[in-house]
């Protein structure tokens, strides 16, 4: 059973993101602590859900060989968010970009790109399919989202992860994740949040993510269509409902008539 000392240490690790291995060890430790049952029982449920997903056939997106990587990965939607804030981040090489994780979590977090890059990473070569009728195969590297969500400690009843982006598709400059008409956002449910191929990606084809493809951080949610893969992510909001966010349909394109579950 975790002692108070363990809990303090874990909090420190989550805040500062020390050794990545220790993070996972500590999180597992806490999930076993009955005193935290009300917060972490949900995590146990999701672990079971995840294991069911792993056992079911066809639940992984196909992964390809390096030889299959497309020579050019088309960029689509916003190609550069622009605005003073984003331009400054580009000039600073994203040294001060933060990814916030908040909402229905026990430990709200704010992580730099450097901190994320120190966490365990997964690399996968997958095919991206856009509704506009094009596909591209690329190699993505990033932190599995489930590691971040376990560290943040999702509360009982939390369901959705909402990804807030720095770009406004209707031309307004970036507003730091504040939801205004035209601000890009997306959301996914538990099965995708805890799926091993769901990443907060910081690299495409072995290089840091470039501006056109979502620098510095973007979502990969491989069993769904292109528009679900939010670029320029600066905030992950955990919630039990997205009805009150923007147009209430769970994403920029969903608010404009596209399906929320865009399974391939
Ligand atoms: N923030 C943000 N994310 C976004 C978009 C966008 O315009 N803004 N376009 C979406 C669409 S429709 C597609 S097909 C992919 C394109 O990703 P790519 O530019 O890396 O090819 O990003 C998705 N994510
Ligand atoms: Mo797309």
PDB file of C-alpha atoms and ligand atoms in Angstrom:
ATOM      1  CA  UNK A   1       0.000   0.000   0.000  1.00  0.00           C
ATOM      2  CA  UNK A   2       1.300   3.454  -0.839  1.00  0.00           C
ATOM      3  CA  UNK A   3       2.486   5.513   2.114  1.00  0.00           C
ATOM      4  CA  UNK A   4       1.976   9.245   2.469  1.00  0.00           C
ATOM      5  CA  UNK A   5       5.610   9.583   1.482  1.00  0.00           C
ATOM      6  CA  UNK A   6       4.886   7.744  -1.768  1.00  0.00           C
ATOM      7  CA  UNK A   7       2.002  10.061  -2.507  1.00  0.00           C
ATOM      8  CA  UNK A   8       4.115  13.158  -1.900  1.00  0.00           C
ATOM      9  CA  UNK A   9       6.823  11.710  -4.098  1.00  0.00           C
ATOM     10  CA  UNK A  10       4.315  10.935  -6.811  1.00  0.00           C
ATOM     11  CA  UNK A  11       2.928  14.452  -6.690  1.00  0.00           C
ATOM     12  CA  UNK A  12       6.456  15.759  -7.033  1.00  0.00           C
ATOM     13  CA  UNK A  13       7.125  13.470  -9.954  1.00  0.00           C
ATOM     14  CA  UNK A  14       3.925  14.426 -11.715  1.00  0.00           C
ATOM     15  CA  UNK A  15       4.719  18.087 -11.170  1.00  0.00           C
ATOM     16  CA  UNK A  16       8.296  17.863 -12.301  1.00  0.00           C
ATOM     17  CA  UNK A  17       8.264  14.732 -14.476  1.00  0.00           C
ATOM     18  CA  UNK A  18      11.481  13.149 -13.289  1.00  0.00           C
ATOM     19  CA  UNK A  19      12.431   9.645 -14.418  1.00  0.00           C
ATOM     20  CA  UNK A  20       9.714   8.364 -16.697  1.00  0.00           C
ATOM     21  CA  UNK A  21       9.817   4.837 -15.352  1.00  0.00           C
ATOM     22  CA  UNK A  22       9.230   6.114 -11.841  1.00  0.00           C
ATOM     23  CA  UNK A  23       6.142   7.981 -12.994  1.00  0.00           C
ATOM     24  CA  UNK A  24       4.421   4.817 -14.148  1.00  0.00           C
ATOM     25  CA  UNK A  25       5.534   2.853 -11.121  1.00  0.00           C
ATOM     26  CA  UNK A  26       4.138   5.499  -8.786  1.00  0.00           C
ATOM     27  CA  UNK A  27       0.870   5.754 -10.657  1.00  0.00           C
ATOM     28  CA  UNK A  28       0.367   1.994 -10.495  1.00  0.00           C
ATOM     29  CA  UNK A  29       1.179   2.152  -6.806  1.00  0.00           C
ATOM     30  CA  UNK A  30      -1.536   4.678  -6.166  1.00  0.00           C
ATOM     31  CA  UNK A  31      -4.197   2.850  -8.134  1.00  0.00           C
ATOM     32  CA  UNK A  32      -3.813   0.010  -5.618  1.00  0.00           C
ATOM     33  CA  UNK A  33      -4.332   2.296  -2.630  1.00  0.00           C
ATOM     34  CA  UNK A  34      -7.891   1.820  -1.289  1.00  0.00           C
ATOM     35  CA  UNK A  35      -7.889   5.354   0.128  1.00  0.00           C
ATOM     36  CA  UNK A  36      -7.853   6.616  -3.430  1.00  0.00           C
ATOM     37  CA  UNK A  37     -10.507   4.203  -4.626  1.00  0.00           C
ATOM     38  CA  UNK A  38     -12.990   6.907  -5.472  1.00  0.00           C
ATOM     39  CA  UNK A  39     -10.555   8.574  -7.792  1.00  0.00           C
ATOM     40  CA  UNK A  40      -8.813   5.590  -9.222  1.00  0.00           C
ATOM     41  CA  UNK A  41     -11.519   2.953  -9.514  1.00  0.00           C
ATOM     42  CA  UNK A  42     -12.307   4.533 -12.847  1.00  0.00           C
ATOM     43  CA  UNK A  43      -8.752   3.893 -13.968  1.00  0.00           C
ATOM     44  CA  UNK A  44      -9.142   0.216 -13.120  1.00  0.00           C
ATOM     45  CA  UNK A  45     -12.303   0.080 -15.233  1.00  0.00           C
ATOM     46  CA  UNK A  46     -10.486   1.702 -18.109  1.00  0.00           C
ATOM     47  CA  UNK A  47      -7.607  -0.722 -17.755  1.00  0.00           C
ATOM     48  CA  UNK A  48     -10.078  -3.569 -18.124  1.00  0.00           C
ATOM     49  CA  UNK A  49     -11.701  -1.828 -21.046  1.00  0.00           C
ATOM     50  CA  UNK A  50      -8.296  -1.424 -22.602  1.00  0.00           C
ATOM     51  CA  UNK A  51      -7.468  -5.090 -22.090  1.00  0.00           C
ATOM     52  CA  UNK A  52     -10.735  -6.086 -23.731  1.00  0.00           C
ATOM     53  CA  UNK A  53      -9.836  -3.840 -26.629  1.00  0.00           C
ATOM     54  CA  UNK A  54      -6.451  -5.551 -26.875  1.00  0.00           C
ATOM     55  CA  UNK A  55      -7.972  -9.019 -26.987  1.00  0.00           C
ATOM     56  CA  UNK A  56     -10.567  -8.199 -29.621  1.00  0.00           C
ATOM     57  CA  UNK A  57      -9.380  -8.761 -33.206  1.00  0.00           C
ATOM     58  CA  UNK A  58      -9.215  -5.808 -35.565  1.00  0.00           C
ATOM     59  CA  UNK A  59      -8.926  -3.236 -32.819  1.00  0.00           C
ATOM     60  CA  UNK A  60      -5.506  -2.025 -33.893  1.00  0.00           C
ATOM     61  CA  UNK A  61      -4.959   0.219 -36.872  1.00  0.00           C
ATOM     62  CA  UNK A  62      -2.668  -1.451 -39.371  1.00  0.00           C
ATOM     63  CA  UNK A  63       1.007  -0.566 -38.977  1.00  0.00           C
ATOM     64  CA  UNK A  64       3.295  -0.389 -42.011  1.00  0.00           C
ATOM     65  CA  UNK A  65       6.988  -0.872 -42.803  1.00  0.00           C
ATOM     66  CA  UNK A  66       9.470   2.017 -43.181  1.00  0.00           C
ATOM     67  CA  UNK A  67       9.538   1.364 -46.948  1.00  0.00           C
ATOM     68  CA  UNK A  68       5.821   2.221 -47.114  1.00  0.00           C
ATOM     69  CA  UNK A  69       6.244   5.784 -45.773  1.00  0.00           C
ATOM     70  CA  UNK A  70       4.846   8.312 -48.257  1.00  0.00           C
ATOM     71  CA  UNK A  71       7.552  10.506 -49.829  1.00  0.00           C
ATOM     72  CA  UNK A  72       5.341  13.528 -49.113  1.00  0.00           C
ATOM     73  CA  UNK A  73       2.800  13.704 -46.301  1.00  0.00           C
ATOM     74  CA  UNK A  74       0.199  16.209 -47.461  1.00  0.00           C
ATOM     75  CA  UNK A  75      -0.689  18.878 -44.897  1.00  0.00           C
ATOM     76  CA  UNK A  76      -4.321  19.933 -44.622  1.00  0.00           C
ATOM     77  CA  UNK A  77      -6.631  22.355 -42.803  1.00  0.00           C
ATOM     78  CA  UNK A  78      -4.622  24.966 -40.929  1.00  0.00           C
ATOM     79  CA  UNK A  79      -1.055  25.012 -42.269  1.00  0.00           C
ATOM     80  CA  UNK A  80       0.136  27.734 -39.866  1.00  0.00           C
ATOM     81  CA  UNK A  81      -1.948  29.127 -36.967  1.00  0.00           C
ATOM     82  CA  UNK A  82      -0.121  32.484 -37.146  1.00  0.00           C
ATOM     83  CA  UNK A  83      -0.878  35.258 -34.678  1.00  0.00           C
ATOM     84  CA  UNK A  84       1.599  36.884 -32.278  1.00  0.00           C
ATOM     85  CA  UNK A  85       1.405  34.067 -29.695  1.00  0.00           C
ATOM     86  CA  UNK A  86       2.010  31.201 -32.085  1.00  0.00           C
ATOM     87  CA  UNK A  87       4.662  33.090 -34.041  1.00  0.00           C
ATOM     88  CA  UNK A  88       6.522  33.747 -30.777  1.00  0.00           C
ATOM     89  CA  UNK A  89       6.374  30.025 -29.934  1.00  0.00           C
ATOM     90  CA  UNK A  90       7.834  29.222 -33.363  1.00  0.00           C
ATOM     91  CA  UNK A  91      10.628  31.771 -32.822  1.00  0.00           C
ATOM     92  CA  UNK A  92      11.355  30.205 -29.409  1.00  0.00           C
ATOM     93  CA  UNK A  93      11.357  26.731 -30.950  1.00  0.00           C
ATOM     94  CA  UNK A  94       8.366  25.926 -28.664  1.00  0.00           C
ATOM     95  CA  UNK A  95      10.521  26.110 -25.500  1.00  0.00           C
ATOM     96  CA  UNK A  96       7.626  27.803 -23.652  1.00  0.00           C
ATOM     97  CA  UNK A  97       4.734  25.833 -25.179  1.00  0.00           C
ATOM     98  CA  UNK A  98       2.687  24.091 -22.486  1.00  0.00           C
ATOM     99  CA  UNK A  99       0.257  21.210 -22.689  1.00  0.00           C
ATOM    100  CA  UNK A 100      -2.326  21.632 -19.940  1.00  0.00           C
ATOM    101  CA  UNK A 101      -4.390  18.693 -18.724  1.00  0.00           C
ATOM    102  CA  UNK A 102      -7.345  19.809 -16.626  1.00  0.00           C
ATOM    103  CA  UNK A 103     -11.046  19.370 -15.982  1.00  0.00           C
ATOM    104  CA  UNK A 104     -12.177  16.165 -14.234  1.00  0.00           C
ATOM    105  CA  UNK A 105      -8.730  15.086 -13.038  1.00  0.00           C
ATOM    106  CA  UNK A 106      -7.180  14.678  -9.588  1.00  0.00           C
ATOM    107  CA  UNK A 107      -3.862  16.236 -10.643  1.00  0.00           C
ATOM    108  CA  UNK A 108      -4.136  19.002 -13.229  1.00  0.00           C
ATOM    109  CA  UNK A 109      -0.845  19.239 -15.092  1.00  0.00           C
ATOM    110  CA  UNK A 110       1.041  21.599 -17.317  1.00  0.00           C
ATOM    111  CA  UNK A 111       3.871  20.028 -19.293  1.00  0.00           C
ATOM    112  CA  UNK A 112       6.511  21.446 -21.584  1.00  0.00           C
ATOM    113  CA  UNK A 113       7.407  19.732 -24.842  1.00  0.00           C
ATOM    114  CA  UNK A 114      10.794  18.812 -23.346  1.00  0.00           C
ATOM    115  CA  UNK A 115       9.061  17.136 -20.403  1.00  0.00           C
ATOM    116  CA  UNK A 116       6.773  15.182 -22.736  1.00  0.00           C
ATOM    117  CA  UNK A 117       9.768  14.032 -24.780  1.00  0.00           C
ATOM    118  CA  UNK A 118      11.321  12.516 -21.648  1.00  0.00           C
ATOM    119  CA  UNK A 119       8.310  10.248 -21.112  1.00  0.00           C
ATOM    120  CA  UNK A 120       8.042   6.776 -22.664  1.00  0.00           C
ATOM    121  CA  UNK A 121       7.319   7.122 -26.361  1.00  0.00           C
ATOM    122  CA  UNK A 122       5.720   4.920 -29.002  1.00  0.00           C
ATOM    123  CA  UNK A 123       6.581   4.997 -32.703  1.00  0.00           C
ATOM    124  CA  UNK A 124       4.076   3.764 -35.278  1.00  0.00           C
ATOM    125  CA  UNK A 125       3.811   3.839 -39.065  1.00  0.00           C
ATOM    126  CA  UNK A 126       0.170   4.313 -39.998  1.00  0.00           C
ATOM    127  CA  UNK A 127      -2.058   5.525 -42.812  1.00  0.00           C
ATOM    128  CA  UNK A 128      -3.876   8.819 -42.403  1.00  0.00           C
ATOM    129  CA  UNK A 129      -7.191   9.040 -44.291  1.00  0.00           C
ATOM    130  CA  UNK A 130      -8.795  12.424 -44.902  1.00  0.00           C
ATOM    131  CA  UNK A 131     -12.491  12.710 -45.819  1.00  0.00           C
ATOM    132  CA  UNK A 132     -11.406  14.858 -48.729  1.00  0.00           C
ATOM    133  CA  UNK A 133     -10.176  11.682 -50.423  1.00  0.00           C
ATOM    134  CA  UNK A 134      -6.432  11.523 -49.869  1.00  0.00           C
ATOM    135  CA  UNK A 135      -4.249   9.275 -47.680  1.00  0.00           C
ATOM    136  CA  UNK A 136      -0.634   9.310 -46.566  1.00  0.00           C
ATOM    137  CA  UNK A 137       1.534   6.883 -44.621  1.00  0.00           C
ATOM    138  CA  UNK A 138       3.738   8.433 -41.948  1.00  0.00           C
ATOM    139  CA  UNK A 139       5.834   7.455 -38.958  1.00  0.00           C
ATOM    140  CA  UNK A 140       4.643   9.124 -35.763  1.00  0.00           C
ATOM    141  CA  UNK A 141       6.373   9.251 -32.388  1.00  0.00           C
ATOM    142  CA  UNK A 142       4.790  10.494 -29.197  1.00  0.00           C
ATOM    143  CA  UNK A 143       3.618   9.806 -25.677  1.00  0.00           C
ATOM    144  CA  UNK A 144       0.706   7.363 -25.374  1.00  0.00           C
ATOM    145  CA  UNK A 145      -2.180   9.489 -24.139  1.00  0.00           C
ATOM    146  CA  UNK A 146      -3.139   6.853 -21.571  1.00  0.00           C
ATOM    147  CA  UNK A 147       0.089   7.460 -19.619  1.00  0.00           C
ATOM    148  CA  UNK A 148      -0.790  11.134 -19.242  1.00  0.00           C
ATOM    149  CA  UNK A 149      -4.378  10.376 -18.270  1.00  0.00           C
ATOM    150  CA  UNK A 150      -3.314   7.842 -15.671  1.00  0.00           C
ATOM    151  CA  UNK A 151      -0.869  10.363 -14.195  1.00  0.00           C
ATOM    152  CA  UNK A 152      -3.560  13.047 -14.137  1.00  0.00           C
ATOM    153  CA  UNK A 153      -5.991  10.652 -12.422  1.00  0.00           C
ATOM    154  CA  UNK A 154      -9.315  10.839 -14.243  1.00  0.00           C
ATOM    155  CA  UNK A 155     -12.262  11.270 -11.880  1.00  0.00           C
ATOM    156  CA  UNK A 156     -15.163   8.838 -11.721  1.00  0.00           C
ATOM    157  CA  UNK A 157     -17.691   9.755 -14.385  1.00  0.00           C
ATOM    158  CA  UNK A 158     -15.130  11.419 -16.663  1.00  0.00           C
ATOM    159  CA  UNK A 159     -15.589  10.267 -20.236  1.00  0.00           C
ATOM    160  CA  UNK A 160     -14.188  12.531 -22.907  1.00  0.00           C
ATOM    161  CA  UNK A 161     -10.849  14.088 -23.655  1.00  0.00           C
ATOM    162  CA  UNK A 162     -11.333  17.406 -25.450  1.00  0.00           C
ATOM    163  CA  UNK A 163      -8.286  18.669 -27.359  1.00  0.00           C
ATOM    164  CA  UNK A 164      -8.045  22.437 -27.622  1.00  0.00           C
ATOM    165  CA  UNK A 165      -5.896  23.782 -30.450  1.00  0.00           C
ATOM    166  CA  UNK A 166      -4.058  27.031 -31.072  1.00  0.00           C
ATOM    167  CA  UNK A 167      -5.527  27.674 -34.532  1.00  0.00           C
ATOM    168  CA  UNK A 168      -8.706  29.394 -35.577  1.00  0.00           C
ATOM    169  CA  UNK A 169      -9.928  28.172 -38.949  1.00  0.00           C
ATOM    170  CA  UNK A 170     -11.991  31.319 -39.427  1.00  0.00           C
ATOM    171  CA  UNK A 171      -8.935  33.509 -39.407  1.00  0.00           C
ATOM    172  CA  UNK A 172      -8.767  34.863 -35.858  1.00  0.00           C
ATOM    173  CA  UNK A 173      -5.355  34.714 -34.185  1.00  0.00           C
ATOM    174  CA  UNK A 174      -4.621  32.062 -31.566  1.00  0.00           C
ATOM    175  CA  UNK A 175      -6.301  32.601 -28.202  1.00  0.00           C
ATOM    176  CA  UNK A 176      -4.498  30.108 -25.999  1.00  0.00           C
ATOM    177  CA  UNK A 177      -7.191  27.452 -26.073  1.00  0.00           C
ATOM    178  CA  UNK A 178     -10.147  29.729 -25.327  1.00  0.00           C
ATOM    179  CA  UNK A 179     -13.113  28.448 -27.277  1.00  0.00           C
ATOM    180  CA  UNK A 180     -14.379  30.965 -29.803  1.00  0.00           C
ATOM    181  CA  UNK A 181     -16.206  30.331 -33.071  1.00  0.00           C
ATOM    182  CA  UNK A 182     -13.691  28.896 -35.501  1.00  0.00           C
ATOM    183  CA  UNK A 183     -11.226  27.689 -32.861  1.00  0.00           C
ATOM    184  CA  UNK A 184     -10.254  24.106 -33.789  1.00  0.00           C
ATOM    185  CA  UNK A 185     -10.957  21.413 -31.230  1.00  0.00           C
ATOM    186  CA  UNK A 186     -11.700  17.710 -31.119  1.00  0.00           C
ATOM    187  CA  UNK A 187     -12.768  15.050 -28.643  1.00  0.00           C
ATOM    188  CA  UNK A 188     -12.528  11.293 -28.173  1.00  0.00           C
ATOM    189  CA  UNK A 189     -14.072   8.756 -25.778  1.00  0.00           C
ATOM    190  CA  UNK A 190     -12.593   6.267 -23.323  1.00  0.00           C
ATOM    191  CA  UNK A 191     -11.822   3.431 -25.755  1.00  0.00           C
ATOM    192  CA  UNK A 192      -9.650   5.747 -27.863  1.00  0.00           C
ATOM    193  CA  UNK A 193      -8.227   7.663 -24.884  1.00  0.00           C
ATOM    194  CA  UNK A 194      -6.750   4.422 -23.507  1.00  0.00           C
ATOM    195  CA  UNK A 195      -5.904   2.785 -26.831  1.00  0.00           C
ATOM    196  CA  UNK A 196      -2.167   2.029 -27.131  1.00  0.00           C
ATOM    197  CA  UNK A 197      -1.945   3.722 -30.549  1.00  0.00           C
ATOM    198  CA  UNK A 198      -3.431   7.013 -29.346  1.00  0.00           C
ATOM    199  CA  UNK A 199      -0.512   9.428 -29.020  1.00  0.00           C
ATOM    200  CA  UNK A 200       0.327  13.001 -28.260  1.00  0.00           C
ATOM    201  CA  UNK A 201       2.811  13.059 -31.116  1.00  0.00           C
ATOM    202  CA  UNK A 202       5.852  15.310 -31.296  1.00  0.00           C
ATOM    203  CA  UNK A 203       7.564  13.781 -34.330  1.00  0.00           C
ATOM    204  CA  UNK A 204       6.705  12.901 -37.939  1.00  0.00           C
ATOM    205  CA  UNK A 205       9.069  10.706 -39.946  1.00  0.00           C
ATOM    206  CA  UNK A 206      11.894  10.988 -37.420  1.00  0.00           C
ATOM    207  CA  UNK A 207      11.924  14.803 -37.291  1.00  0.00           C
ATOM    208  CA  UNK A 208      10.277  17.224 -34.846  1.00  0.00           C
ATOM    209  CA  UNK A 209       6.732  17.954 -35.979  1.00  0.00           C
ATOM    210  CA  UNK A 210       6.785  20.904 -38.417  1.00  0.00           C
ATOM    211  CA  UNK A 211       4.325  23.798 -38.345  1.00  0.00           C
ATOM    212  CA  UNK A 212       2.196  22.487 -41.220  1.00  0.00           C
ATOM    213  CA  UNK A 213       1.669  19.136 -39.481  1.00  0.00           C
ATOM    214  CA  UNK A 214       0.759  20.570 -36.064  1.00  0.00           C
ATOM    215  CA  UNK A 215       3.914  21.705 -34.235  1.00  0.00           C
ATOM    216  CA  UNK A 216       4.741  21.188 -31.524  1.00  0.00           C
ATOM    217  CA  UNK A 217       2.106  18.605 -30.462  1.00  0.00           C
ATOM    218  CA  UNK A 218      -0.779  16.850 -32.191  1.00  0.00           C
ATOM    219  CA  UNK A 219      -3.119  13.992 -31.547  1.00  0.00           C
ATOM    220  CA  UNK A 220      -2.878  10.648 -33.371  1.00  0.00           C
ATOM    221  CA  UNK A 221      -5.997   8.549 -32.990  1.00  0.00           C
ATOM    222  CA  UNK A 222      -5.328   5.951 -35.615  1.00  0.00           C
ATOM    223  CA  UNK A 223      -8.677   4.229 -36.007  1.00  0.00           C
ATOM    224  CA  UNK A 224     -10.423   7.444 -36.958  1.00  0.00           C
ATOM    225  CA  UNK A 225     -10.492   9.830 -39.916  1.00  0.00           C
ATOM    226  CA  UNK A 226      -8.070  12.717 -40.391  1.00  0.00           C
ATOM    227  CA  UNK A 227     -10.123  15.521 -38.889  1.00  0.00           C
ATOM    228  CA  UNK A 228     -10.064  13.805 -35.457  1.00  0.00           C
ATOM    229  CA  UNK A 229      -6.239  14.173 -35.347  1.00  0.00           C
ATOM    230  CA  UNK A 230      -6.096  17.616 -33.703  1.00  0.00           C
ATOM    231  CA  UNK A 231      -2.950  19.651 -34.457  1.00  0.00           C
ATOM    232  CA  UNK A 232      -1.395  22.475 -32.349  1.00  0.00           C
ATOM    233  CA  UNK A 233      -2.787  20.988 -29.115  1.00  0.00           C
ATOM    234  CA  UNK A 234      -2.214  23.105 -25.997  1.00  0.00           C
ATOM    235  CA  UNK A 235      -4.904  21.807 -23.656  1.00  0.00           C
ATOM    236  CA  UNK A 236      -6.618  18.506 -22.919  1.00  0.00           C
ATOM    237  CA  UNK A 237      -9.844  19.012 -21.008  1.00  0.00           C
ATOM    238  CA  UNK A 238     -11.314  15.946 -19.309  1.00  0.00           C
ATOM    239  CA  UNK A 239     -15.075  16.072 -19.047  1.00  0.00           C
ATOM    240  CA  UNK A 240     -18.271  14.033 -18.796  1.00  0.00           C
ATOM    241  CA  UNK A 241     -19.953  16.046 -21.546  1.00  0.00           C
ATOM    242  CA  UNK A 242     -18.918  18.283 -24.433  1.00  0.00           C
ATOM    243  CA  UNK A 243     -22.433  19.693 -24.877  1.00  0.00           C
ATOM    244  CA  UNK A 244     -21.395  23.133 -23.589  1.00  0.00           C
ATOM    245  CA  UNK A 245     -18.147  23.411 -25.563  1.00  0.00           C
ATOM    246  CA  UNK A 246     -18.354  25.501 -28.753  1.00  0.00           C
ATOM    247  CA  UNK A 247     -21.204  24.136 -30.908  1.00  0.00           C
ATOM    248  CA  UNK A 248     -21.717  21.168 -28.574  1.00  0.00           C
ATOM    249  CA  UNK A 249     -21.017  18.378 -31.088  1.00  0.00           C
ATOM    250  CA  UNK A 250     -17.504  17.516 -29.873  1.00  0.00           C
ATOM    251  CA  UNK A 251     -15.337  19.038 -32.585  1.00  0.00           C
ATOM    252  CA  UNK A 252     -14.843  21.804 -35.114  1.00  0.00           C
ATOM    253  CA  UNK A 253     -16.041  19.695 -38.036  1.00  0.00           C
ATOM    254  CA  UNK A 254     -18.656  17.890 -35.933  1.00  0.00           C
ATOM    255  CA  UNK A 255     -20.195  21.307 -35.191  1.00  0.00           C
ATOM    256  CA  UNK A 256     -20.429  21.660 -38.976  1.00  0.00           C
ATOM    257  CA  UNK A 257     -22.158  18.306 -39.580  1.00  0.00           C
ATOM    258  CA  UNK A 258     -19.431  15.626 -39.571  1.00  0.00           C
ATOM    259  CA  UNK A 259     -19.753  12.430 -37.497  1.00  0.00           C
ATOM    260  CA  UNK A 260     -18.280  12.493 -33.966  1.00  0.00           C
ATOM    261  CA  UNK A 261     -17.218   8.847 -34.230  1.00  0.00           C
ATOM    262  CA  UNK A 262     -15.251   8.882 -37.470  1.00  0.00           C
ATOM    263  CA  UNK A 263     -14.151   5.232 -37.490  1.00  0.00           C
ATOM    264  CA  UNK A 264     -12.284   4.009 -40.547  1.00  0.00           C
TER     265      UNK A 264
HETATM  266  N1  LIG B   1      -5.825  22.160 -35.200  1.00  0.00           N
HETATM  267  C1  LIG B   1      -6.190  21.587 -36.344  1.00  0.00           C
HETATM  268  N2  LIG B   1      -6.145  20.246 -36.415  1.00  0.00           N
HETATM  269  C2  LIG B   1      -6.489  19.622 -37.557  1.00  0.00           C
HETATM  270  C3  LIG B   1      -6.959  20.339 -38.690  1.00  0.00           C
HETATM  271  C4  LIG B   1      -6.976  21.761 -38.589  1.00  0.00           C
HETATM  272  O1  LIG B   1      -7.348  22.500 -39.523  1.00  0.00           O
HETATM  273  N3  LIG B   1      -6.593  22.349 -37.395  1.00  0.00           N
HETATM  274  N4  LIG B   1      -7.334  19.666 -39.844  1.00  0.00           N
HETATM  275  C5  LIG B   1      -7.673  18.242 -39.697  1.00  0.00           C
HETATM  276  C6  LIG B   1      -7.758  17.497 -40.952  1.00  0.00           C
HETATM  277  S1  LIG B   1      -9.186  17.613 -41.861  1.00  0.00           S
HETATM  278  C7  LIG B   1      -6.784  16.626 -41.346  1.00  0.00           C
HETATM  279  S2  LIG B   1      -6.950  15.645 -42.720  1.00  0.00           S
HETATM  280  C8  LIG B   1      -5.517  16.534 -40.597  1.00  0.00           C
HETATM  281  C9  LIG B   1      -4.366  16.897 -41.512  1.00  0.00           C
HETATM  282  O2  LIG B   1      -3.168  16.692 -40.836  1.00  0.00           O
HETATM  283  P1  LIG B   1      -1.837  17.025 -41.621  1.00  0.00           P
HETATM  284  O3  LIG B   1      -1.852  18.502 -41.929  1.00  0.00           O
HETATM  285  O4  LIG B   1      -0.711  16.618 -40.732  1.00  0.00           O
HETATM  286  O5  LIG B   1      -1.875  16.227 -42.902  1.00  0.00           O
HETATM  287  O6  LIG B   1      -5.466  17.391 -39.474  1.00  0.00           O
HETATM  288  C10 LIG B   1      -6.675  17.538 -38.790  1.00  0.00           C
HETATM  289  N5  LIG B   1      -6.421  18.270 -37.604  1.00  0.00           N
HETATM  290 MO1  LIG B   2      -9.148  15.839 -43.293  1.00  0.00          MO
END
